[in-house]
Tab-separated table of C-alpha atoms in Angstrom:
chain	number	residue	atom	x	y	z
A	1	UNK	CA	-53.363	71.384	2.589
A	2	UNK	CA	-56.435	73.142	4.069
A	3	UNK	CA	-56.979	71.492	7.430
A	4	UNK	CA	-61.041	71.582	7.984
A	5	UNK	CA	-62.380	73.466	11.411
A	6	UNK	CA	-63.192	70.531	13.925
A	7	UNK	CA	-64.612	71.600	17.639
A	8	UNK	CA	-61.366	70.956	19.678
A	9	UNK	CA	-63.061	72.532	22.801
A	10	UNK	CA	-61.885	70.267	26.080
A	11	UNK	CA	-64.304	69.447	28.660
A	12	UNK	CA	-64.240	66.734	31.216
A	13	UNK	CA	-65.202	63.313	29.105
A	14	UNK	CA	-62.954	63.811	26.462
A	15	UNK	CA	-60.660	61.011	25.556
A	16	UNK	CA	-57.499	60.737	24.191
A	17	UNK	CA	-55.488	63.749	23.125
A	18	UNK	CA	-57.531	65.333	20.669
A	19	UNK	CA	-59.207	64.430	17.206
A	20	UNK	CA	-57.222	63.394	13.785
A	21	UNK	CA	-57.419	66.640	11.629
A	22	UNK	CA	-58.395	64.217	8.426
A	23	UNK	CA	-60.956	61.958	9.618
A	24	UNK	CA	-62.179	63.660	12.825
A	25	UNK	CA	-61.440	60.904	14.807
A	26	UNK	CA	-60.286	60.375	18.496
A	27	UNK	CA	-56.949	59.895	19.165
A	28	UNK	CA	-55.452	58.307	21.794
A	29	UNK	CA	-52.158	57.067	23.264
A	30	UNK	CA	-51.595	54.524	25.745
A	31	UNK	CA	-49.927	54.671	29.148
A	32	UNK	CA	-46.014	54.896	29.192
A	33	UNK	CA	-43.387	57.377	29.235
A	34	UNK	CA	-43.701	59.754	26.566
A	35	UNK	CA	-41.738	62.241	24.962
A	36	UNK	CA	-43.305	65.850	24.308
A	37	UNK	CA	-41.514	68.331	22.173
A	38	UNK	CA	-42.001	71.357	20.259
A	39	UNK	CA	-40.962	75.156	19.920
A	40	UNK	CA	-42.410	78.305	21.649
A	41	UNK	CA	-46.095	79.198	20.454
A	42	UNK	CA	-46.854	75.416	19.294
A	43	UNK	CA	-49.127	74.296	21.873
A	44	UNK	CA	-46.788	72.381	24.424
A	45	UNK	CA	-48.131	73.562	27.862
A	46	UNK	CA	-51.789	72.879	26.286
A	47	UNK	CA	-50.751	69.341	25.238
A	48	UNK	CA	-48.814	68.569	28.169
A	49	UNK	CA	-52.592	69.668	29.829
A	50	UNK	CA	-54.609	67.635	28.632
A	51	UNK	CA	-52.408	64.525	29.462
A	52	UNK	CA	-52.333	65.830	32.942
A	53	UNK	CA	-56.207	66.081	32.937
A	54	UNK	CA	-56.054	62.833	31.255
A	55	UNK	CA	-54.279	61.201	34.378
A	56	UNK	CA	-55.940	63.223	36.954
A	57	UNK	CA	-59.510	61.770	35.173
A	58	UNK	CA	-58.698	58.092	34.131
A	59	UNK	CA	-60.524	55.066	35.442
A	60	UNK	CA	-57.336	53.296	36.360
A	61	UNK	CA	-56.191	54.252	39.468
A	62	UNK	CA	-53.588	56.855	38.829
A	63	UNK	CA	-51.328	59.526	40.726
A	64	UNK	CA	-49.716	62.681	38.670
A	65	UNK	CA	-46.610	63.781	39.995
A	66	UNK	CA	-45.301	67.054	38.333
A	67	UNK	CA	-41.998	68.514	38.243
A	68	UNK	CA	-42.279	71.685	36.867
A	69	UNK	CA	-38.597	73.197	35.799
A	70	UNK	CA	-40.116	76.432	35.296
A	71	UNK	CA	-42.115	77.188	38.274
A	72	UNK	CA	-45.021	78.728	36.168
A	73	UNK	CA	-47.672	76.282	35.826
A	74	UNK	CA	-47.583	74.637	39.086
A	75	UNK	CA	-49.960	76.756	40.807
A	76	UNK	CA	-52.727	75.391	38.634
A	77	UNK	CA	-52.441	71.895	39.493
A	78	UNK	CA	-52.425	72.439	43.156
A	79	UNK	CA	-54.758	69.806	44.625
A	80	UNK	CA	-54.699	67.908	41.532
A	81	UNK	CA	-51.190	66.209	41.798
A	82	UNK	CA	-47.925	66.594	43.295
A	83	UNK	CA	-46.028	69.533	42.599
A	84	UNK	CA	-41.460	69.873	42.524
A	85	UNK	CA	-40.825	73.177	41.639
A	86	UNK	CA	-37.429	73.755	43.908
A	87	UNK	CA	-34.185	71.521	42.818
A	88	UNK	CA	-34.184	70.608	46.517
A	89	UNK	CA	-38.114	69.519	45.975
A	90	UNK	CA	-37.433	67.905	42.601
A	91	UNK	CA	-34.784	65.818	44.295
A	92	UNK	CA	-36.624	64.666	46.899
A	93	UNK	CA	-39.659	63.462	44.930
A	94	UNK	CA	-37.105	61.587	42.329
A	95	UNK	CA	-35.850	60.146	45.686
A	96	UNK	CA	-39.343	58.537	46.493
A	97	UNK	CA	-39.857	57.836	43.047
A	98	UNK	CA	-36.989	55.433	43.279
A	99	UNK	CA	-37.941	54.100	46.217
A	100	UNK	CA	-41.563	53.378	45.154
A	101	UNK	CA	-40.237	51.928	42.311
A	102	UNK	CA	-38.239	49.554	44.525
A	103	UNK	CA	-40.934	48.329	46.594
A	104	UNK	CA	-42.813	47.648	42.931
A	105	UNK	CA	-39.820	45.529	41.665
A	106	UNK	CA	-39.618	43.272	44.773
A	107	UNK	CA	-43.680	42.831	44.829
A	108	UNK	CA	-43.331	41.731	41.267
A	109	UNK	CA	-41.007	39.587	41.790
A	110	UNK	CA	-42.206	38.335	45.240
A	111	UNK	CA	-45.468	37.656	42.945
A	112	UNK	CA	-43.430	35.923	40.117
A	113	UNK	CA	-45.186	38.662	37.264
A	114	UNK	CA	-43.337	40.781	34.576
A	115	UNK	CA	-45.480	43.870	35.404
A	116	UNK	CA	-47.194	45.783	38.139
A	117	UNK	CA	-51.038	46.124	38.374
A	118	UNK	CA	-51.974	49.530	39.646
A	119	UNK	CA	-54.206	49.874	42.776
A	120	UNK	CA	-55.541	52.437	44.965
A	121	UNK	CA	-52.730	52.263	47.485
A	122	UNK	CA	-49.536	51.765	44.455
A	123	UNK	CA	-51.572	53.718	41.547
A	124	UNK	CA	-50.022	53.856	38.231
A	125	UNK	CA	-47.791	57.180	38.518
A	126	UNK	CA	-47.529	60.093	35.637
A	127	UNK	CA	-44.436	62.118	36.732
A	128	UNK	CA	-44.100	64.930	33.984
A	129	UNK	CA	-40.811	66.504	33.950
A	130	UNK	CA	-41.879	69.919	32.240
A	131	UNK	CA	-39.668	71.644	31.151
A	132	UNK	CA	-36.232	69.533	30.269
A	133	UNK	CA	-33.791	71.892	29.391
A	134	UNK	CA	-34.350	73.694	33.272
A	135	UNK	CA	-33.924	69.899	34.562
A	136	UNK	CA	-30.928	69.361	32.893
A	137	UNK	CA	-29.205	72.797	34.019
A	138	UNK	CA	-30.146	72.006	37.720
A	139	UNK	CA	-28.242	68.767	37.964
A	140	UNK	CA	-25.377	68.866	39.389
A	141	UNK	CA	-23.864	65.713	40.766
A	142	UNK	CA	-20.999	67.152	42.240
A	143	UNK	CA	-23.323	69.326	44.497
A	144	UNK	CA	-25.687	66.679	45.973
A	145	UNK	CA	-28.440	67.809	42.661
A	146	UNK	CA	-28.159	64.100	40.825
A	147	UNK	CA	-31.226	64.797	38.945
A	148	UNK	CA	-30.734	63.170	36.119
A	149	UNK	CA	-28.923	59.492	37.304
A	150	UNK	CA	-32.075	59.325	39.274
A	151	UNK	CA	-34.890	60.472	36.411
A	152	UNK	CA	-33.026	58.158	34.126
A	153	UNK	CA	-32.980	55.037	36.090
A	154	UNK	CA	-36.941	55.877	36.224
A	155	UNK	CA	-37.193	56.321	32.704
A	156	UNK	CA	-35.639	53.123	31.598
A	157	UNK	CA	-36.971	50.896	34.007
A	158	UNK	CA	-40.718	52.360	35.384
A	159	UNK	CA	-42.915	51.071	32.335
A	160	UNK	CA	-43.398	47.060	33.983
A	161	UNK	CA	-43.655	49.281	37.315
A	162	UNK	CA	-46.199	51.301	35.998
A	163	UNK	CA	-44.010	54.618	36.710
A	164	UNK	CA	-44.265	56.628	33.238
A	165	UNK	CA	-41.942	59.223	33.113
A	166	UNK	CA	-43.348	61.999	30.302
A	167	UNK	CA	-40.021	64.479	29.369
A	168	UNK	CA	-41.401	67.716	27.695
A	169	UNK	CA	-39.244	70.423	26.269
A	170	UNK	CA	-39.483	73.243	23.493
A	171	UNK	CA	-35.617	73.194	22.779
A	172	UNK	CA	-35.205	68.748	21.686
A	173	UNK	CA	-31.843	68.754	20.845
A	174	UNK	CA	-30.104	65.991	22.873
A	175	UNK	CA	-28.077	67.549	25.928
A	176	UNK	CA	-30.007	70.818	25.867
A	177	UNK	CA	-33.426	69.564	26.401
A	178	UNK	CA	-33.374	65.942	25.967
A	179	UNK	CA	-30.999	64.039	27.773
A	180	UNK	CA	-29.836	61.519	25.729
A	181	UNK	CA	-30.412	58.562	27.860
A	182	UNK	CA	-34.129	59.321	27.894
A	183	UNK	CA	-34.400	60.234	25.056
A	184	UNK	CA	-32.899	56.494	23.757
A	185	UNK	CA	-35.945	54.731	25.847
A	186	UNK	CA	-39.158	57.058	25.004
A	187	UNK	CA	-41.337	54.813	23.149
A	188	UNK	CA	-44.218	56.731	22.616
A	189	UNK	CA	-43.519	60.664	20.795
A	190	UNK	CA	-45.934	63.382	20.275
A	191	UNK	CA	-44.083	66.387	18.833
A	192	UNK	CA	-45.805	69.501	17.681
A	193	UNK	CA	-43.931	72.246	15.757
A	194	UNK	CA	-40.228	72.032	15.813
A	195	UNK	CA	-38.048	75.392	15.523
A	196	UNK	CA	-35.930	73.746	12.157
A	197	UNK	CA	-34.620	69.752	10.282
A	198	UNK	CA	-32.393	69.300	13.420
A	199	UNK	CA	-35.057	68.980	16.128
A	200	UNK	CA	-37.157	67.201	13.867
A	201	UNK	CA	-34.655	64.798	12.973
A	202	UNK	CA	-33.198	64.284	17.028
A	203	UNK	CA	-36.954	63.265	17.956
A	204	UNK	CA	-38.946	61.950	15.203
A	205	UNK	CA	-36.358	61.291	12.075
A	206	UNK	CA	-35.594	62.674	9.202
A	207	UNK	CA	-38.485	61.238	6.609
A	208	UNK	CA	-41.067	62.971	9.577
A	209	UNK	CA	-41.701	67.001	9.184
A	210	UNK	CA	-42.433	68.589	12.270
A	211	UNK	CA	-41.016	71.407	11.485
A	212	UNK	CA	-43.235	72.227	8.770
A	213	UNK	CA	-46.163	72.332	11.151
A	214	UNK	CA	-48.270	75.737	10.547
A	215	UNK	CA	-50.398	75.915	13.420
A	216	UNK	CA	-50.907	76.245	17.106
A	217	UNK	CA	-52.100	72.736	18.802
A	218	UNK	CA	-50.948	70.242	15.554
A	219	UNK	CA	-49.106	67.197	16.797
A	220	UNK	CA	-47.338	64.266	15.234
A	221	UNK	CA	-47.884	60.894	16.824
A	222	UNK	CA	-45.024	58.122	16.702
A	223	UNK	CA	-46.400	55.108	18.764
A	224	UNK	CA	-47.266	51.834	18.813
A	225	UNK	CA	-50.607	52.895	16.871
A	226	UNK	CA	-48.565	52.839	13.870
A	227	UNK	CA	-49.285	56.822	12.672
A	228	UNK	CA	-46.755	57.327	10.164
A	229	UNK	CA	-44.273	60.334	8.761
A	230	UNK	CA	-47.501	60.429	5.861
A	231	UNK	CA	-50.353	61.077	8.813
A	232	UNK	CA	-52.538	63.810	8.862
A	233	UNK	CA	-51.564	65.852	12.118
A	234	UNK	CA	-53.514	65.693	15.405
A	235	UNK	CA	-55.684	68.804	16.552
A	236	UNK	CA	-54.849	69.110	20.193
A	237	UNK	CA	-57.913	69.256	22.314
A	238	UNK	CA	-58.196	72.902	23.663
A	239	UNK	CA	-57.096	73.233	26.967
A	240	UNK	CA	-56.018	76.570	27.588
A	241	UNK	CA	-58.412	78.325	29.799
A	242	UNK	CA	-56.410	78.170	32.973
A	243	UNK	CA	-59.822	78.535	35.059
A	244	UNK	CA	-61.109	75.185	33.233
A	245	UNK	CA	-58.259	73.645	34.382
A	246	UNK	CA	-58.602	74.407	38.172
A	247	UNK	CA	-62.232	74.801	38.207
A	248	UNK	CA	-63.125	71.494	36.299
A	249	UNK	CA	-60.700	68.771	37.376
A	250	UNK	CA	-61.768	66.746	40.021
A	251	UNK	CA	-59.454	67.043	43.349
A	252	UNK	CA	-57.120	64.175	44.346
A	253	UNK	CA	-54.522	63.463	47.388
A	254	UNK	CA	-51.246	64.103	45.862
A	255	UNK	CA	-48.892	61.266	45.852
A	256	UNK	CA	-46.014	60.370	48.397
A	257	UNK	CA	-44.052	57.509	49.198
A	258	UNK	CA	-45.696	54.926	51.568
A	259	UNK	CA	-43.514	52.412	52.025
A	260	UNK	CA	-40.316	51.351	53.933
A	261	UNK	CA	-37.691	53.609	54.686
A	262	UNK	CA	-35.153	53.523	51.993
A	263	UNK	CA	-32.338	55.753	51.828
A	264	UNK	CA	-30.653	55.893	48.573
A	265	UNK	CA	-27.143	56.856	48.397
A	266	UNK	CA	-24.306	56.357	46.113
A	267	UNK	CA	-24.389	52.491	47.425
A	268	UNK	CA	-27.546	51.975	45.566
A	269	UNK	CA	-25.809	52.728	41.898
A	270	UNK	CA	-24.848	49.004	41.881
A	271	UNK	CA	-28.714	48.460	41.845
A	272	UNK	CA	-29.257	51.117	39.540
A	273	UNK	CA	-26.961	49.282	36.884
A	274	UNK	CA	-28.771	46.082	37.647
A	275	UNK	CA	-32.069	47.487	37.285
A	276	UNK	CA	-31.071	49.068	33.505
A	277	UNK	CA	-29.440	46.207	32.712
A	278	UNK	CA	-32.686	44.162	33.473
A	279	UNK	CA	-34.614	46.378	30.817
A	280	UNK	CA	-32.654	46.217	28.478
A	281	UNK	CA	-32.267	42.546	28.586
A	282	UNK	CA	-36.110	42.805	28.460
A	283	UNK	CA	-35.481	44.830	24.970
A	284	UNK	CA	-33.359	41.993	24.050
A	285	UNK	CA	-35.730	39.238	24.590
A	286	UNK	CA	-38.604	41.535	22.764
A	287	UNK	CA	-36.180	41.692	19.363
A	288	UNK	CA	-35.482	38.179	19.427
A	289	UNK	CA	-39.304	37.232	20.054
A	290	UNK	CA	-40.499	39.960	17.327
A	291	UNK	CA	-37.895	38.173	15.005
A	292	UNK	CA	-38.814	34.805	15.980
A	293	UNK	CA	-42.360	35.111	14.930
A	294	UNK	CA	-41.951	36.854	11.876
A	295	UNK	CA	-38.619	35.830	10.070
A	296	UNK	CA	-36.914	39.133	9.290
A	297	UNK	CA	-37.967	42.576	9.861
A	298	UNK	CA	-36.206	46.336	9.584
A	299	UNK	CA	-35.197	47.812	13.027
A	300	UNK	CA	-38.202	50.168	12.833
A	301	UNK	CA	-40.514	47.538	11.871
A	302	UNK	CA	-39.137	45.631	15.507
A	303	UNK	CA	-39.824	48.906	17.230
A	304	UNK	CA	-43.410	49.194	16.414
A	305	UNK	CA	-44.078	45.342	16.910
A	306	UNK	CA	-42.678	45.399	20.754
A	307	UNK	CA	-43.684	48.898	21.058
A	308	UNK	CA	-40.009	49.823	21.877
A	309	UNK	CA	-37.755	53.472	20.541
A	310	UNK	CA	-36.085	53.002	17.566
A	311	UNK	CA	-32.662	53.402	19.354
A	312	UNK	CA	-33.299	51.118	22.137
A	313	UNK	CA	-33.973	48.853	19.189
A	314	UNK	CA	-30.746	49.149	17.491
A	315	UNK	CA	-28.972	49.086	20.519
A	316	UNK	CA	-30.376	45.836	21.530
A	317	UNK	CA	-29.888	44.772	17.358
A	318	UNK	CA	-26.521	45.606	17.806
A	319	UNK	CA	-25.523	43.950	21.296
A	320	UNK	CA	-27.245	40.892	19.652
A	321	UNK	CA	-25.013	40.666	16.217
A	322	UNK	CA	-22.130	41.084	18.787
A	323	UNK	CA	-23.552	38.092	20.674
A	324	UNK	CA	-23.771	35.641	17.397
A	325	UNK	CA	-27.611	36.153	17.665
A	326	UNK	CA	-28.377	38.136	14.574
A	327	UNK	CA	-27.184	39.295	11.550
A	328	UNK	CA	-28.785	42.215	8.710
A	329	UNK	CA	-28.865	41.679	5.271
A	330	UNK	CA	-26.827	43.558	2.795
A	331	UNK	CA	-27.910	47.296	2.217
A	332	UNK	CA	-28.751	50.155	4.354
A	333	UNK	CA	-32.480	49.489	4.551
A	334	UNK	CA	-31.960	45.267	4.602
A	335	UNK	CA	-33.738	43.528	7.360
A	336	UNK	CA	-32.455	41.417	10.330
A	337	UNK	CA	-32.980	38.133	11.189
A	338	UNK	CA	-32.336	35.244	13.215
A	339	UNK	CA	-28.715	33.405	13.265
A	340	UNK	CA	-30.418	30.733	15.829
């Protein structure tokens, strides 16, 4: 299908990430972690752009922190956000990502609220991990390098602490450039062309078609917003003048840690556990509400209602039939519902 020629040109003003091929409308998605995939030549690092610029810009008080595995587009976003290039950099930011993340949980709960409101002094924080598969080959736990443990427990517990971790790769297959941790939590997906069935199938599923993208700067959305395996792809907004990047972006303090001293060590993993274990309850009590109000539903039907991954989902379905909680009907497509 012919897609018509829409002006994709970015400029400061734009909203959302670029405009729906079919009806030429704005697209947005909301704030939360994010998973961006898709193969060499499909328009990542221009995608991954203009959600930068789109944190950099927003009204709500906001902070980008950007680890960049590759060490090749940092340079542009100096003065614009916080840059990790170096594992020993990388590590130290996670470090006060943790922390931060800390302080947020205790003020919530010191405040007796489910989730953090952003301000100037705690804004809401966009670390993009860019790209995965380098991430992945730096850890090394056994050498002081425990990226991922660290990006993880971010991942899984920073949306009510307003800490959205964004994972982009070009090579999403799980344990080369999506660990598969993160990859169970990422609610919201945007993945342009994949390389072949597998990658589209590890981030999107196998009724979606990424791989069958033609063009530069096309994107599938899987959200909350309830785009579909049948939508019309996404025309990126244009974003790949590397002068309009540095020249039209406002300037802002990159984030650090203010805050108590907290020194996290192998002691803390305890708290880690706690901390996922918390979030996933929080999955938990999302399935049962979801199920509550409407009587039965399909796991991916739960998933869009609580705005949750489709394996965090299941995982929390599953815990729950173990429990007593819920049970499916018969068939591979039969709904769940409640037991009591």
């Amino acid at each position: 299908t012919r897609i018509p020629k829409r002006d994709t040109t970015w400029h400061p003003g734009r909203e959302g990430i670029g405009l729906d091929s079919d009806t030429g409308e704005v697209v947005a998605m909301a704030p939360g972690r994010k998973l961006i995939a898709g193969t060499s030549g499909a328009g990542k690092s221009v995608l991954l752009r203009v959600v930068m610029a789109g944190g950099v810009c927003s009204e709500e008080p906001t902070a980008v922190v950007y680890i960049d595995g590759k060490g090749e587009e940092s340079a542009l976003w100096v003065g614009k956000a916080r840059i990790a290039v170096e594992p020993e950099e990388i590590l130290a930011v996670v470090q006060e990502l943790l922390a931060e993340g800390r302080v947020r949980r205790d003020l919530m709960r010191a405040e007796g609220v489910a989730n953090f409101t952003p301000t100037q002094e705690r804004p809401r924080l966009l670390v993009v991990v860019d790209e995965g598969a380098e991430i992945i080959a730096m850890d090394d736990p056994q050498n002081d390098l425990p990226l991922l443990r660290g990006l993880r427990s971010l991942a899984r517990t920073g949306r009510s602490r307003c800490i959205d971790v964004v994972w982009c790769t070009q090579k999403p297959t799980l344990g080369d450039g999506i660990d598969r941790q993160i990859n169970g939590v990422m609610t919201d997906r945007a993945v342009l062309r994949t390389a072949g069935e597998t990658e589209n199938r590890q981030v999107l599923g196998s009724e979606w078609h990424s791989h069958e993208l033609t063009g530069a700067g096309q994107v599938y959305i899987k959200d909350e917003s309830g785009r579909g395996p049948d939508q019309a792809p996404v025309l990126v907004w244009d974003l790949s003048d590397d002068a309009q990047v540095v020249k039209a972006l406002p300037d802002r303090e990159p984030w650090s840690y203010q805050g108590p001293q907290i020194t996290l060590s192998d002691d803390d993993e305890d708290q880690d556990d706690a901390d996922v274990a918390e979030d996933w309850m929080g999955v938990q009590r999302d399935v049962l509400r979801a199920l509550r109000d409407s009587g039965e539903a399909r796991s991916s039907e739960l998933a869009r209602e609580i705005g949750c991954s489709d394996s965090a989902v299941k995982q929390a379905l599953s815990e729950l039939r173990a429990a007593g909680r819920v049970e499916k009907g018969p068939g591979h497509r039969a709904p769940w519902r409640l037991l009591h």
